Amino acid sequence: MSGLVPGRRLSSRDLALFPMAAGKWLECAHLDGESVLTSRALLRVQVGIYLVTDAQDRILWLGQALRSQGTAGRMREHLRHPSRLQSFRTVRILALDDFTPPECINSIEGKAADLLRLRGTLGPRRWPTADRWPELAI
């Protein structure tokens, strides 16, 4: 797994909580889990929060896409790293409104990390603070 510290297995509780992080900015939650290599949701979502798991459904990554290439471009960047290409299997995506302000996206990512209890569990990974989440997302 070189460089990646897998977290715990993704639970049904996690899947129920994950969309709550998006608050009023949620457009659609793609929670079924699609292959990181063939996901149609990755191609459609320009602005969003994504959650990646490995073959054992252990959480590997929580991130955001706010780039001109959208979530597909962000995943391509990840998969350039051999350890991620080898480990990343499934992606779930919170599609956000395309006009979601960057500070809201940061707060939503931080809130997702809190709801999923990820802080301190995936090695050195860090997430933005969710301190302003109530005023930015609800």
Tab-separated table of N, CA and C in Angstrom:
chain	number	residue	atom	x	y	z
A	1	MET	N	0.800	-1.192	0.000
A	1	MET	CA	0.000	0.000	0.000
A	1	MET	C	0.843	1.255	0.000
A	2	SER	N	2.076	1.136	0.155
A	2	SER	CA	3.071	2.188	0.029
A	2	SER	C	2.523	3.614	0.039
A	3	GLY	N	2.631	4.267	1.186
A	3	GLY	CA	2.216	5.656	1.294
A	3	GLY	C	0.762	5.862	1.675
A	4	LEU	N	-0.065	4.859	1.533
A	4	LEU	CA	-1.474	4.978	1.893
A	4	LEU	C	-1.750	4.197	3.163
A	5	VAL	N	-2.475	4.814	4.063
A	5	VAL	CA	-2.874	4.138	5.294
A	5	VAL	C	-4.375	3.897	5.194
A	6	PRO	N	-4.801	2.647	5.015
A	6	PRO	CA	-6.239	2.400	4.900
A	6	PRO	C	-6.938	2.614	6.237
A	7	GLY	N	-8.126	3.148	6.159
A	7	GLY	CA	-8.944	3.343	7.350
A	7	GLY	C	-9.838	2.138	7.580
A	8	ARG	N	-10.875	2.372	8.345
A	8	ARG	CA	-11.813	1.293	8.640
A	8	ARG	C	-12.739	1.058	7.447
A	9	ARG	N	-13.477	-0.043	7.511
A	9	ARG	CA	-14.435	-0.362	6.450
A	9	ARG	C	-15.565	0.666	6.440
A	10	LEU	N	-15.975	1.026	5.252
A	10	LEU	CA	-17.096	1.937	5.072
A	10	LEU	C	-18.370	1.232	5.531
A	11	SER	N	-19.160	1.892	6.347
A	11	SER	CA	-20.376	1.276	6.892
A	11	SER	C	-21.632	1.912	6.293
A	12	SER	N	-22.764	1.277	6.519
A	12	SER	CA	-24.036	1.848	6.071
A	12	SER	C	-24.298	3.164	6.812
A	13	ARG	N	-23.838	3.268	8.051
A	13	ARG	CA	-23.952	4.521	8.808
A	13	ARG	C	-23.178	5.631	8.098
A	14	ASP	N	-21.960	5.309	7.658
A	14	ASP	CA	-21.144	6.290	6.937
A	14	ASP	C	-21.866	6.775	5.683
A	15	LEU	N	-22.449	5.836	4.938
A	15	LEU	CA	-23.143	6.198	3.700
A	15	LEU	C	-24.365	7.066	3.969
A	16	ALA	N	-25.008	6.865	5.104
A	16	ALA	CA	-26.156	7.697	5.459
A	16	ALA	C	-25.716	9.105	5.869
A	17	LEU	N	-24.577	9.208	6.543
A	17	LEU	CA	-24.096	10.503	7.031
A	17	LEU	C	-23.392	11.335	5.958
A	18	PHE	N	-22.692	10.683	5.048
A	18	PHE	CA	-21.860	11.375	4.057
A	18	PHE	C	-22.609	12.510	3.342
A	19	PRO	N	-23.808	12.290	2.783
A	19	PRO	CA	-24.491	13.381	2.070
A	19	PRO	C	-24.881	14.562	2.955
A	20	MET	N	-25.040	14.327	4.243
A	20	MET	CA	-25.415	15.419	5.150
A	20	MET	C	-24.366	16.522	5.165
A	21	ALA	N	-23.133	16.180	4.881
A	21	ALA	CA	-22.056	17.170	4.887
A	21	ALA	C	-22.281	18.266	3.859
A	22	ALA	N	-22.936	17.946	2.755
A	22	ALA	CA	-23.104	18.909	1.663
A	22	ALA	C	-24.121	19.997	1.971
A	23	GLY	N	-25.009	19.746	2.915
A	23	GLY	CA	-26.005	20.753	3.256
A	23	GLY	C	-26.790	21.213	2.044
A	24	LYS	N	-27.030	22.526	1.974
A	24	LYS	CA	-27.856	23.096	0.902
A	24	LYS	C	-27.202	23.041	-0.477
A	25	TRP	N	-25.925	22.695	-0.536
A	25	TRP	CA	-25.208	22.691	-1.807
A	25	TRP	C	-25.303	21.362	-2.550
A	26	LEU	N	-25.911	20.341	-1.938
A	26	LEU	CA	-25.986	19.019	-2.558
A	26	LEU	C	-26.895	19.028	-3.780
A	27	GLU	N	-26.376	18.556	-4.895
A	27	GLU	CA	-27.161	18.359	-6.116
A	27	GLU	C	-27.596	16.904	-6.225
A	28	CYS	N	-26.661	15.992	-5.961
A	28	CYS	CA	-26.935	14.561	-6.098
A	28	CYS	C	-25.861	13.780	-5.345
A	29	ALA	N	-26.272	12.703	-4.697
A	29	ALA	CA	-25.313	11.839	-3.997
A	29	ALA	C	-25.190	10.525	-4.760
A	30	HIS	N	-23.991	10.234	-5.241
A	30	HIS	CA	-23.697	8.976	-5.942
A	30	HIS	C	-23.057	8.051	-4.910
A	31	LEU	N	-23.879	7.238	-4.254
A	31	LEU	CA	-23.411	6.449	-3.114
A	31	LEU	C	-23.260	4.961	-3.397
A	32	ASP	N	-23.661	4.498	-4.574
A	32	ASP	CA	-23.598	3.062	-4.863
A	32	ASP	C	-22.172	2.550	-4.957
A	33	GLY	N	-21.263	3.413	-5.283
A	33	GLY	CA	-19.866	3.004	-5.413
A	33	GLY	C	-19.594	2.474	-6.803
A	34	GLU	N	-18.812	3.215	-7.549
A	34	GLU	CA	-18.430	2.821	-8.905
A	34	GLU	C	-16.918	2.697	-8.970
A	35	SER	N	-16.442	1.947	-9.928
A	35	SER	CA	-15.004	1.788	-10.130
A	35	SER	C	-14.364	3.143	-10.415
A	36	VAL	N	-13.210	3.394	-9.817
A	36	VAL	CA	-12.509	4.654	-10.079
A	36	VAL	C	-12.070	4.743	-11.536
A	37	LEU	N	-12.009	3.611	-12.224
A	37	LEU	CA	-11.568	3.592	-13.620
A	37	LEU	C	-12.712	3.776	-14.610
A	38	THR	N	-13.941	3.442	-14.216
A	38	THR	CA	-15.056	3.473	-15.170
A	38	THR	C	-16.270	4.258	-14.687
A	39	SER	N	-16.159	4.984	-13.617
A	39	SER	CA	-17.304	5.691	-13.037
A	39	SER	C	-17.880	6.733	-13.989
A	40	ARG	N	-19.163	6.630	-14.252
A	40	ARG	CA	-19.844	7.644	-15.060
A	40	ARG	C	-20.060	8.919	-14.246
A	41	ALA	N	-20.257	8.752	-12.939
A	41	ALA	CA	-20.454	9.928	-12.079
A	41	ALA	C	-19.221	10.828	-12.103
A	42	LEU	N	-18.034	10.229	-12.133
A	42	LEU	CA	-16.804	11.035	-12.197
A	42	LEU	C	-16.815	11.952	-13.411
A	43	LEU	N	-17.341	11.459	-14.521
A	43	LEU	CA	-17.360	12.244	-15.752
A	43	LEU	C	-18.372	13.381	-15.702
A	44	ARG	N	-19.426	13.212	-14.921
A	44	ARG	CA	-20.509	14.201	-14.893
A	44	ARG	C	-20.318	15.297	-13.849
A	45	VAL	N	-19.611	15.009	-12.776
A	45	VAL	CA	-19.544	15.949	-11.650
A	45	VAL	C	-18.326	16.865	-11.783
A	46	GLN	N	-18.589	18.159	-11.847
A	46	GLN	CA	-17.515	19.147	-11.937
A	46	GLN	C	-17.052	19.615	-10.561
A	47	VAL	N	-18.005	19.782	-9.650
A	47	VAL	CA	-17.704	20.271	-8.303
A	47	VAL	C	-18.261	19.257	-7.317
A	48	GLY	N	-17.402	18.739	-6.458
A	48	GLY	CA	-17.908	17.746	-5.519
A	48	GLY	C	-16.891	17.282	-4.496
A	49	ILE	N	-17.387	16.415	-3.625
A	49	ILE	CA	-16.587	15.763	-2.595
A	49	ILE	C	-16.608	14.278	-2.926
A	50	TYR	N	-15.451	13.633	-2.895
A	50	TYR	CA	-15.405	12.211	-3.243
A	50	TYR	C	-14.752	11.408	-2.123
A	51	LEU	N	-15.194	10.165	-2.027
A	51	LEU	CA	-14.725	9.232	-1.014
A	51	LEU	C	-14.274	7.970	-1.738
A	52	VAL	N	-13.021	7.581	-1.517
A	52	VAL	CA	-12.443	6.433	-2.220
A	52	VAL	C	-12.188	5.299	-1.235
A	53	THR	N	-12.531	4.081	-1.653
A	53	THR	CA	-12.266	2.891	-0.845
A	53	THR	C	-11.451	1.889	-1.652
A	54	ASP	N	-10.859	0.933	-0.929
A	54	ASP	CA	-10.062	-0.107	-1.585
A	54	ASP	C	-10.921	-1.342	-1.849
A	55	ALA	N	-10.284	-2.438	-2.255
A	55	ALA	CA	-11.006	-3.666	-2.595
A	55	ALA	C	-11.737	-4.267	-1.400
A	56	GLN	N	-11.290	-3.961	-0.188
A	56	GLN	CA	-11.958	-4.445	1.028
A	56	GLN	C	-12.958	-3.414	1.572
A	57	ASP	N	-13.229	-2.380	0.784
A	57	ASP	CA	-14.141	-1.299	1.155
A	57	ASP	C	-13.649	-0.499	2.359
A	58	ARG	N	-12.321	-0.449	2.532
A	58	ARG	CA	-11.729	0.392	3.570
A	58	ARG	C	-11.536	1.791	2.999
A	59	ILE	N	-11.805	2.784	3.810
A	59	ILE	CA	-11.679	4.171	3.362
A	59	ILE	C	-10.204	4.508	3.160
A	60	LEU	N	-9.896	5.031	1.969
A	60	LEU	CA	-8.524	5.435	1.642
A	60	LEU	C	-8.374	6.945	1.494
A	61	TRP	N	-9.407	7.617	0.993
A	61	TRP	CA	-9.227	9.024	0.647
A	61	TRP	C	-10.562	9.755	0.685
A	62	LEU	N	-10.524	10.960	1.173
A	62	LEU	CA	-11.640	11.896	1.091
A	62	LEU	C	-11.064	13.158	0.499
A	63	GLY	N	-11.657	13.643	-0.573
A	63	GLY	CA	-11.119	14.831	-1.217
A	63	GLY	C	-12.202	15.645	-1.895
A	64	GLN	N	-11.762	16.702	-2.554
A	64	GLN	CA	-12.684	17.601	-3.235
A	64	GLN	C	-12.207	17.879	-4.643
A	65	ALA	N	-13.156	18.214	-5.488
A	65	ALA	CA	-12.834	18.615	-6.853
A	65	ALA	C	-13.451	19.981	-7.100
A	66	LEU	N	-12.615	20.923	-7.374
A	66	LEU	CA	-13.038	22.267	-7.765
A	66	LEU	C	-12.032	22.715	-8.819
A	67	ARG	N	-12.044	21.995	-9.901
A	67	ARG	CA	-11.092	22.242	-10.969
A	67	ARG	C	-11.838	22.205	-12.293
A	68	SER	N	-11.224	22.771	-13.304
A	68	SER	CA	-11.867	22.775	-14.614
A	68	SER	C	-12.085	21.355	-15.140
A	69	GLN	N	-11.270	20.391	-14.686
A	69	GLN	CA	-11.435	19.008	-15.150
A	69	GLN	C	-12.426	18.232	-14.293
A	70	GLY	N	-12.964	18.812	-13.239
A	70	GLY	CA	-13.947	18.159	-12.391
A	70	GLY	C	-13.401	16.967	-11.643
A	71	THR	N	-14.313	16.105	-11.195
A	71	THR	CA	-13.891	14.949	-10.408
A	71	THR	C	-13.100	13.955	-11.248
A	72	ALA	N	-13.408	13.855	-12.534
A	72	ALA	CA	-12.648	12.934	-13.395
A	72	ALA	C	-11.189	13.376	-13.488
A	73	GLY	N	-10.959	14.665	-13.659
A	73	GLY	CA	-9.595	15.176	-13.720
A	73	GLY	C	-8.853	14.985	-12.412
A	74	ARG	N	-9.564	15.199	-11.315
A	74	ARG	CA	-8.929	15.010	-10.002
A	74	ARG	C	-8.547	13.549	-9.803
A	75	MET	N	-9.429	12.624	-10.213
A	75	MET	CA	-9.118	11.201	-10.065
A	75	MET	C	-7.939	10.818	-10.963
A	76	ARG	N	-7.875	11.372	-12.164
A	76	ARG	CA	-6.716	11.102	-13.039
A	76	ARG	C	-5.424	11.535	-12.357
A	77	GLU	N	-5.443	12.689	-11.681
A	77	GLU	CA	-4.256	13.148	-10.949
A	77	GLU	C	-3.858	12.133	-9.882
A	78	HIS	N	-4.838	11.645	-9.135
A	78	HIS	CA	-4.554	10.640	-8.098
A	78	HIS	C	-3.945	9.382	-8.701
A	79	LEU	N	-4.521	8.918	-9.794
A	79	LEU	CA	-4.122	7.623	-10.355
A	79	LEU	C	-2.762	7.667	-11.048
A	80	ARG	N	-2.153	8.834	-11.141
A	80	ARG	CA	-0.770	8.924	-11.635
A	80	ARG	C	0.216	8.380	-10.606
A	81	HIS	N	-0.207	8.300	-9.344
A	81	HIS	CA	0.625	7.747	-8.270
A	81	HIS	C	0.443	6.232	-8.264
A	82	PRO	N	1.511	5.465	-8.456
A	82	PRO	CA	1.382	4.001	-8.526
A	82	PRO	C	0.659	3.376	-7.332
A	83	SER	N	0.917	3.859	-6.122
A	83	SER	CA	0.261	3.253	-4.950
A	83	SER	C	-1.245	3.499	-4.975
A	84	ARG	N	-1.660	4.645	-5.474
A	84	ARG	CA	-3.097	4.937	-5.552
A	84	ARG	C	-3.737	4.145	-6.687
A	85	LEU	N	-3.046	4.059	-7.808
A	85	LEU	CA	-3.569	3.268	-8.926
A	85	LEU	C	-3.799	1.825	-8.495
A	86	GLN	N	-2.887	1.305	-7.708
A	86	GLN	CA	-2.984	-0.073	-7.234
A	86	GLN	C	-4.092	-0.239	-6.191
A	87	SER	N	-4.331	0.765	-5.361
A	87	SER	CA	-5.225	0.623	-4.209
A	87	SER	C	-6.632	1.180	-4.398
A	88	PHE	N	-6.763	2.295	-5.113
A	88	PHE	CA	-8.078	2.920	-5.269
A	88	PHE	C	-8.975	2.004	-6.097
A	89	ARG	N	-10.149	1.662	-5.574
A	89	ARG	CA	-11.071	0.790	-6.299
A	89	ARG	C	-12.419	1.448	-6.558
A	90	THR	N	-13.030	1.977	-5.502
A	90	THR	CA	-14.412	2.443	-5.603
A	90	THR	C	-14.500	3.899	-5.170
A	91	VAL	N	-15.357	4.643	-5.878
A	91	VAL	CA	-15.551	6.050	-5.538
A	91	VAL	C	-17.034	6.324	-5.314
A	92	ARG	N	-17.300	7.160	-4.331
A	92	ARG	CA	-18.638	7.677	-4.062
A	92	ARG	C	-18.509	9.195	-4.070
A	93	ILE	N	-19.501	9.866	-4.642
A	93	ILE	CA	-19.362	11.304	-4.891
A	93	ILE	C	-20.587	12.073	-4.429
A	94	LEU	N	-20.331	13.187	-3.770
A	94	LEU	CA	-21.370	14.171	-3.497
A	94	LEU	C	-21.231	15.250	-4.564
A	95	ALA	N	-22.162	15.295	-5.493
A	95	ALA	CA	-22.151	16.334	-6.521
A	95	ALA	C	-22.718	17.605	-5.903
A	96	LEU	N	-21.932	18.660	-5.960
A	96	LEU	CA	-22.347	19.949	-5.407
A	96	LEU	C	-22.767	20.881	-6.533
A	97	ASP	N	-23.549	21.876	-6.186
A	97	ASP	CA	-23.918	22.918	-7.135
A	97	ASP	C	-22.634	23.462	-7.765
A	98	ASP	N	-22.637	23.643	-9.071
A	98	ASP	CA	-21.437	24.117	-9.769
A	98	ASP	C	-20.972	25.493	-9.299
A	99	PHE	N	-21.846	26.240	-8.644
A	99	PHE	CA	-21.488	27.577	-8.181
A	99	PHE	C	-21.218	27.621	-6.676
A	100	THR	N	-20.955	26.466	-6.088
A	100	THR	CA	-20.622	26.415	-4.667
A	100	THR	C	-19.310	27.169	-4.442
A	101	PRO	N	-19.290	28.168	-3.572
A	101	PRO	CA	-18.058	28.920	-3.322
A	101	PRO	C	-16.961	28.032	-2.721
A	102	PRO	N	-15.709	28.310	-3.057
A	102	PRO	CA	-14.597	27.495	-2.551
A	102	PRO	C	-14.566	27.351	-1.032
A	103	GLU	N	-14.879	28.422	-0.286
A	103	GLU	CA	-14.848	28.295	1.173
A	103	GLU	C	-15.929	27.334	1.670
A	104	CYS	N	-17.035	27.245	0.942
A	104	CYS	CA	-18.083	26.280	1.299
A	104	CYS	C	-17.621	24.861	1.002
A	105	ILE	N	-16.952	24.671	-0.117
A	105	ILE	CA	-16.452	23.338	-0.473
A	105	ILE	C	-15.448	22.866	0.575
A	106	ASN	N	-14.561	23.753	0.992
A	106	ASN	CA	-13.605	23.393	2.048
A	106	ASN	C	-14.328	22.977	3.325
A	107	SER	N	-15.319	23.753	3.710
A	107	SER	CA	-16.059	23.459	4.931
A	107	SER	C	-16.827	22.139	4.816
A	108	ILE	N	-17.394	21.880	3.645
A	108	ILE	CA	-18.121	20.628	3.409
A	108	ILE	C	-17.174	19.438	3.491
A	109	GLU	N	-15.996	19.569	2.908
A	109	GLU	CA	-15.016	18.481	3.003
A	109	GLU	C	-14.637	18.228	4.466
A	110	GLY	N	-14.430	19.303	5.219
A	110	GLY	CA	-14.112	19.155	6.636
A	110	GLY	C	-15.243	18.509	7.416
A	111	LYS	N	-16.477	18.900	7.110
A	111	LYS	CA	-17.637	18.312	7.788
A	111	LYS	C	-17.751	16.826	7.446
A	112	ALA	N	-17.497	16.465	6.191
A	112	ALA	CA	-17.527	15.048	5.807
A	112	ALA	C	-16.481	14.264	6.594
A	113	ALA	N	-15.284	14.825	6.739
A	113	ALA	CA	-14.235	14.158	7.528
A	113	ALA	C	-14.691	13.955	8.967
A	114	ASP	N	-15.390	14.948	9.510
A	114	ASP	CA	-15.890	14.829	10.887
A	114	ASP	C	-16.999	13.786	10.992
A	115	LEU	N	-17.968	13.837	10.079
A	115	LEU	CA	-19.079	12.880	10.123
A	115	LEU	C	-18.598	11.439	9.952
A	116	LEU	N	-17.571	11.267	9.119
A	116	LEU	CA	-17.034	9.924	8.866
A	116	LEU	C	-15.958	9.533	9.878
A	117	ARG	N	-15.652	10.427	10.808
A	117	ARG	CA	-14.655	10.187	11.861
A	117	ARG	C	-13.292	9.813	11.253
A	118	LEU	N	-12.841	10.639	10.307
A	118	LEU	CA	-11.591	10.342	9.604
A	118	LEU	C	-10.372	11.053	10.174
A	119	ARG	N	-10.566	12.132	10.881
A	119	ARG	CA	-9.402	12.889	11.363
A	119	ARG	C	-8.514	11.997	12.228
A	120	GLY	N	-7.232	11.964	11.877
A	120	GLY	CA	-6.266	11.169	12.622
A	120	GLY	C	-6.262	9.684	12.289
A	121	THR	N	-7.024	9.276	11.274
A	121	THR	CA	-7.110	7.839	10.977
A	121	THR	C	-6.427	7.411	9.684
A	122	LEU	N	-6.117	8.329	8.801
A	122	LEU	CA	-5.541	7.970	7.501
A	122	LEU	C	-4.121	8.503	7.358
A	123	GLY	N	-3.308	8.252	8.352
A	123	GLY	CA	-1.927	8.722	8.311
A	123	GLY	C	-1.873	10.235	8.376
A	124	PRO	N	-1.025	10.850	7.548
A	124	PRO	CA	-0.827	12.298	7.632
A	124	PRO	C	-1.908	13.138	6.950
A	125	ARG	N	-2.932	12.516	6.393
A	125	ARG	CA	-3.976	13.279	5.694
A	125	ARG	C	-4.605	14.317	6.615
A	126	ARG	N	-4.862	15.491	6.072
A	126	ARG	CA	-5.492	16.585	6.803
A	126	ARG	C	-6.681	17.084	5.980
A	127	TRP	N	-7.677	17.623	6.694
A	127	TRP	CA	-8.844	18.178	6.023
A	127	TRP	C	-9.102	19.572	6.543
A	128	PRO	N	-9.794	20.388	5.740
A	128	PRO	CA	-10.120	21.740	6.193
A	128	PRO	C	-11.009	21.706	7.438
A	129	THR	N	-11.030	22.793	8.148
A	129	THR	CA	-11.896	22.908	9.319
A	129	THR	C	-13.361	23.007	8.885
A	130	ALA	N	-14.231	22.541	9.739
A	130	ALA	CA	-15.671	22.654	9.496
A	130	ALA	C	-16.292	23.673	10.448
A	131	ASP	N	-15.471	24.508	11.059
A	131	ASP	CA	-15.955	25.463	12.060
A	131	ASP	C	-17.067	26.373	11.530
A	132	ARG	N	-16.977	26.760	10.268
A	132	ARG	CA	-17.972	27.681	9.701
A	132	ARG	C	-19.068	26.955	8.928
A	133	TRP	N	-19.066	25.620	8.996
A	133	TRP	CA	-20.037	24.830	8.239
A	133	TRP	C	-21.483	25.273	8.461
A	134	PRO	N	-21.940	25.504	9.701
A	134	PRO	CA	-23.353	25.889	9.878
A	134	PRO	C	-23.742	27.143	9.086
A	135	GLU	N	-22.887	28.137	9.082
A	135	GLU	CA	-23.234	29.372	8.367
A	135	GLU	C	-23.034	29.254	6.860
A	136	LEU	N	-22.169	28.350	6.415
A	136	LEU	CA	-21.879	28.226	4.990
A	136	LEU	C	-22.730	27.187	4.265
A	137	ALA	N	-23.183	26.172	4.973
A	137	ALA	CA	-23.811	25.047	4.275
A	137	ALA	C	-25.271	24.780	4.633
A	138	ILE	N	-25.760	25.368	5.722
A	138	ILE	CA	-27.166	25.073	6.044
A	138	ILE	C	-28.017	26.329	5.980
